mmCIF file of C-alpha atoms (C1' of nucleotides) in Angstrom:
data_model
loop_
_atom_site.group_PDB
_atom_site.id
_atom_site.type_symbol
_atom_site.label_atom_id
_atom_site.label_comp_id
_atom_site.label_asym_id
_atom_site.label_seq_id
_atom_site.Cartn_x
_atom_site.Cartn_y
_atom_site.Cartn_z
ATOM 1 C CA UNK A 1 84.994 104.382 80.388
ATOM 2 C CA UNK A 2 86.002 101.687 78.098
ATOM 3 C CA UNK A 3 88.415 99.416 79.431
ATOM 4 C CA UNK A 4 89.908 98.384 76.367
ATOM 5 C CA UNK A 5 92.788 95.665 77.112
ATOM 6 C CA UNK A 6 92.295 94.455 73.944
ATOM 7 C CA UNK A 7 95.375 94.334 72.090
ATOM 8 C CA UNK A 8 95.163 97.732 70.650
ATOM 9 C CA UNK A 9 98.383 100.092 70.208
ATOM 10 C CA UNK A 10 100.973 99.594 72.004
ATOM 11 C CA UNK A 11 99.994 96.330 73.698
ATOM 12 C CA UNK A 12 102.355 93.263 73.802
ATOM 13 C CA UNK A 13 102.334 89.496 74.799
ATOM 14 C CA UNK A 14 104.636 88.172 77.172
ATOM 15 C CA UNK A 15 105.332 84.770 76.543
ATOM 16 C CA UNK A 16 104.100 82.353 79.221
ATOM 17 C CA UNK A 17 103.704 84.815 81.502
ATOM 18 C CA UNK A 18 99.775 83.767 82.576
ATOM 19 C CA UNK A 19 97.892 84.555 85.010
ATOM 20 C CA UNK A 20 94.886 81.924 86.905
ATOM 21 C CA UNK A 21 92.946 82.372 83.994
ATOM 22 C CA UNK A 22 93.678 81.128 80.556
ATOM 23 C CA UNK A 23 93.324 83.703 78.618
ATOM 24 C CA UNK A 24 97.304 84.858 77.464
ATOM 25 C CA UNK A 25 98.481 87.523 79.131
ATOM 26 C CA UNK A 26 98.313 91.164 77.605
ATOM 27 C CA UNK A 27 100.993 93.944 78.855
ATOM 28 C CA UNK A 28 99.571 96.767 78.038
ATOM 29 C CA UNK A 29 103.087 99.088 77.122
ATOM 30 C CA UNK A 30 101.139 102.594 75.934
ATOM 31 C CA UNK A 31 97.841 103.743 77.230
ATOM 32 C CA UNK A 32 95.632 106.466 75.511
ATOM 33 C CA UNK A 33 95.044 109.947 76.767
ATOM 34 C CA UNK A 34 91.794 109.135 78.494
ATOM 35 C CA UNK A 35 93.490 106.215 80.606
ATOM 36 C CA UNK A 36 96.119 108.261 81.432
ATOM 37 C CA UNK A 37 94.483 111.527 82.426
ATOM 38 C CA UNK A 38 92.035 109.148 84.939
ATOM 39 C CA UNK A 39 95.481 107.571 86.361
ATOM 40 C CA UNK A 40 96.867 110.497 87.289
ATOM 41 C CA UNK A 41 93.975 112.466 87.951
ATOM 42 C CA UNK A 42 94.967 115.250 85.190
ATOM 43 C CA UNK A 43 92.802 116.517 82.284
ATOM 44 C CA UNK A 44 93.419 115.944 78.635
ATOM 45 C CA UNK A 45 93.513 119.540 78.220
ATOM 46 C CA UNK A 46 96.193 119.759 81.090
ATOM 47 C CA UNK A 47 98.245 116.823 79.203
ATOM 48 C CA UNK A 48 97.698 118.296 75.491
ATOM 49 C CA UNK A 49 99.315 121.430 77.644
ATOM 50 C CA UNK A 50 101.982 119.563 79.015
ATOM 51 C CA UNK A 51 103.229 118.398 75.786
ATOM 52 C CA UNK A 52 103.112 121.999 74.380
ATOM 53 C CA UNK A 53 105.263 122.656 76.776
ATOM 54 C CA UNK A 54 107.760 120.568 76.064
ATOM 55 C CA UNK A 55 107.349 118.487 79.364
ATOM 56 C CA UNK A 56 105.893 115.482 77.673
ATOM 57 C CA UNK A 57 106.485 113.884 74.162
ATOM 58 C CA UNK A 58 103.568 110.624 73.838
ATOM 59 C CA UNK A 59 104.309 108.984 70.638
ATOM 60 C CA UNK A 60 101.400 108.911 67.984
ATOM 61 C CA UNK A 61 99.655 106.393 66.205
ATOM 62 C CA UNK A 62 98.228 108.516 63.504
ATOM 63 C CA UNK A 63 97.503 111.468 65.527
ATOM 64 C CA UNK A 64 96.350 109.721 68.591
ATOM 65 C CA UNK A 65 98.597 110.040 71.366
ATOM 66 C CA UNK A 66 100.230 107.064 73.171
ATOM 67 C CA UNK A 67 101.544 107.072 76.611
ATOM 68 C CA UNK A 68 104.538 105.098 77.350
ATOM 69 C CA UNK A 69 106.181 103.945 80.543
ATOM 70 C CA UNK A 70 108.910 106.781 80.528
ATOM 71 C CA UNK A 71 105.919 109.004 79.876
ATOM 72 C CA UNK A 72 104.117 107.733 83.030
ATOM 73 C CA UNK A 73 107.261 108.537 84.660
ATOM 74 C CA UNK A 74 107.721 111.825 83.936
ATOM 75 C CA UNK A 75 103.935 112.647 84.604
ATOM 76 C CA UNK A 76 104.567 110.860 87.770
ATOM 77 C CA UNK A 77 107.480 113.290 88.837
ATOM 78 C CA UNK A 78 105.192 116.405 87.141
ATOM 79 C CA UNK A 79 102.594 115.325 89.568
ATOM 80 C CA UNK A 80 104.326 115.576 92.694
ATOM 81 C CA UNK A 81 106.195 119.218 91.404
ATOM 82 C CA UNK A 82 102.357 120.132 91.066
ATOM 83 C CA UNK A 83 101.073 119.283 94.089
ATOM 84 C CA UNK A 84 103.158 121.629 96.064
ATOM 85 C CA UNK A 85 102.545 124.363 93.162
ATOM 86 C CA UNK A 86 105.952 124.508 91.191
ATOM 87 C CA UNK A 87 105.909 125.906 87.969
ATOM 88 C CA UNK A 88 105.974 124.069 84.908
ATOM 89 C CA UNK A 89 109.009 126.216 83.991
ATOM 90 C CA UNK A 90 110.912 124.334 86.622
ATOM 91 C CA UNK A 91 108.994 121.344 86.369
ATOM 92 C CA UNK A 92 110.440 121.107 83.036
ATOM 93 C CA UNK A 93 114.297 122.465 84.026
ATOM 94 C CA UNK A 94 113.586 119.089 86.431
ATOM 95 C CA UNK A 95 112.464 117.172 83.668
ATOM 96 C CA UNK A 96 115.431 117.451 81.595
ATOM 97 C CA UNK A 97 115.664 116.826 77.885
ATOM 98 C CA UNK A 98 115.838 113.356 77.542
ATOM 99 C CA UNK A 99 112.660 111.178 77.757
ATOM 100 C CA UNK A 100 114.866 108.506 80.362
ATOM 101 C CA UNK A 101 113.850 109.480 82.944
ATOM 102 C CA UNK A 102 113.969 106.252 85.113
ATOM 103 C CA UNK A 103 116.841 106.390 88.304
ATOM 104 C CA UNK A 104 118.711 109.939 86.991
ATOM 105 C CA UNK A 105 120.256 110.910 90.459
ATOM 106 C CA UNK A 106 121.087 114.128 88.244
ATOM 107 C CA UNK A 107 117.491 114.733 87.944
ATOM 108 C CA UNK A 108 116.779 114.018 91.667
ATOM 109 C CA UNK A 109 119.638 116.479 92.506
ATOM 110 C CA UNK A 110 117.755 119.110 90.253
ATOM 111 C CA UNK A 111 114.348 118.223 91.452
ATOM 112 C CA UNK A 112 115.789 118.338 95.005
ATOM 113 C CA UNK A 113 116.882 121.920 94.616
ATOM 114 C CA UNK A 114 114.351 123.341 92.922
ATOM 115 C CA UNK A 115 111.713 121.653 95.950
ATOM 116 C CA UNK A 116 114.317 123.629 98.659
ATOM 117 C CA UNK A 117 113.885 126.803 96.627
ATOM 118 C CA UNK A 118 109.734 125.764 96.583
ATOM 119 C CA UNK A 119 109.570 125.100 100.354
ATOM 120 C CA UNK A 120 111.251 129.043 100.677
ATOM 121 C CA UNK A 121 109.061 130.184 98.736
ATOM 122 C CA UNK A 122 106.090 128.312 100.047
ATOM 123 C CA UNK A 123 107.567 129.710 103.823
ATOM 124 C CA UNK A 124 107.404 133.055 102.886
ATOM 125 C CA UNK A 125 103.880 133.026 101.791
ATOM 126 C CA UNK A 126 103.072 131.657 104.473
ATOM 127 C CA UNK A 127 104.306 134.629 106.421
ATOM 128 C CA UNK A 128 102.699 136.988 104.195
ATOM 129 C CA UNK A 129 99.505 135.127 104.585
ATOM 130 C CA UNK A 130 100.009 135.630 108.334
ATOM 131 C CA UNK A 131 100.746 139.280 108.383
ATOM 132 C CA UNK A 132 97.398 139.689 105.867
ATOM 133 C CA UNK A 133 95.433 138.088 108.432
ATOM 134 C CA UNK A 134 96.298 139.770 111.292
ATOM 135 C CA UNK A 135 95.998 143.188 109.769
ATOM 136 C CA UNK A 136 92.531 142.404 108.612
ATOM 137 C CA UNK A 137 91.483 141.094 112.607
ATOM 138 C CA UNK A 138 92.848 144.161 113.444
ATOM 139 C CA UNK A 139 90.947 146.047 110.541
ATOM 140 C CA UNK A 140 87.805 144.175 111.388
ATOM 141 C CA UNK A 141 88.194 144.724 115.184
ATOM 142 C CA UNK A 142 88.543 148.716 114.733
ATOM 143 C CA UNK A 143 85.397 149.076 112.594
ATOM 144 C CA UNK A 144 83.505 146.641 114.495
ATOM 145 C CA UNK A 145 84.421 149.145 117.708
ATOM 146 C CA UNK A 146 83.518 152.138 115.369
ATOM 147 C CA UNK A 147 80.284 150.251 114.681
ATOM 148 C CA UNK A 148 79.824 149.987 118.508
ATOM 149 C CA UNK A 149 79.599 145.897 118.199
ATOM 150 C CA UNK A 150 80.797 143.774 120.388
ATOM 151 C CA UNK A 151 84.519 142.332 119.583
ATOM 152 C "C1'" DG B 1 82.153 107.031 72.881
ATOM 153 C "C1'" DT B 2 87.024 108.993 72.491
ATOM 154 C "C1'" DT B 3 90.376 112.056 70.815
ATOM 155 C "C1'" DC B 4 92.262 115.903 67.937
ATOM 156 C "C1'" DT B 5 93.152 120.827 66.903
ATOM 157 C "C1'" DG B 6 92.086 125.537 67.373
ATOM 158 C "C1'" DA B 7 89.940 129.438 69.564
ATOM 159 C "C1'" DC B 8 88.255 132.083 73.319
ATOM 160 C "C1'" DA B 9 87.658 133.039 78.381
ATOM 161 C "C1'" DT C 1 93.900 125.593 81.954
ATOM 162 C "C1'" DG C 2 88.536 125.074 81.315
ATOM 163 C "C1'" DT C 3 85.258 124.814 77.731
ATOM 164 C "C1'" DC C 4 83.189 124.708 73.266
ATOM 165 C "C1'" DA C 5 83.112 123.624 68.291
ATOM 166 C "C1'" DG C 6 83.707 120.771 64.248
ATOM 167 C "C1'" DA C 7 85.912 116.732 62.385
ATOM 168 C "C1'" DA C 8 87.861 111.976 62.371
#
DNA sequence: GTTCTGACA
DNA sequence: TGTCAGAA
């Protein structure tokens, strides 16, 4: 893991703005791949993916990829569609076009109804689930009997 | 050591 | 998407 907050890329100095030390303060504005698959807990294979899919555009320095802060944002937002197991399809109908994606009520209004439409989905597996388990106590129960075991 | 692209599972 | 290869 190399922490490099040297002044590499994307990195930018803010003018007075110092912290304790006295070393001048670096912003970092773009982070690599690596730094950005540990943030958010993705692979670079998953992020490489992403961006195939349309649901990402990092700019490049050569053909390294940079990360940006609207970047982070949008991974942010594909994290949380993730975790509850959206597609990518809709992750990306969320997503939008446009690489803004800081404060778009229009995109919380999509991302909103596409979570409703998750949570029914989500509901009725549950149900399924349910119904799967009970057949196979009752499955396990008859040859268990059949077996002459105890229930 | 890190990242890239492409290919295969 | 994980993993592996070959290159930068």
């Amino acid at each position: 893991m190399t922490e490099d907050y040297g002044n590499r890329g994307g990195a930018v100095r803010l003018q007075g703005a110092t912290d304790m030390g006295s070393a001048p303060t670096t912003v970092r504005t773009h982070f690599t791949i690596g730094e950005i698959a540990r943030e958010f807990g993705f692979t670079l294979r998953a992020l490489r993916f992403y961006e195939e899919k349309g649901l990402i555009r990092p700019r490049r320095t050569g053909n390294r990829r940079l990360y940006s802060a609207a970047d982070r944002q949008r991974l942010e937002i594909i994290a949380k569609c993730k975790k509850v197991g959206m597609p990518l399809d809709d992750i990306r109908d969320i997503l939008g076009v446009g690489n803004d994606v800081a404060n778009d009520p229009a995109r919380s209004e999509r991302m909103l109804d596409k979570m409703l439409t998750r949570l029914d989905a989500l509901t009725e597996e549950k149900a399924r689930i349910h119904d799967y388990t009970q057949e196979a106590l009752l499955l396990i129960a008859d040859l268990k009997a059949k077996l002459g075991r105890a229930a």
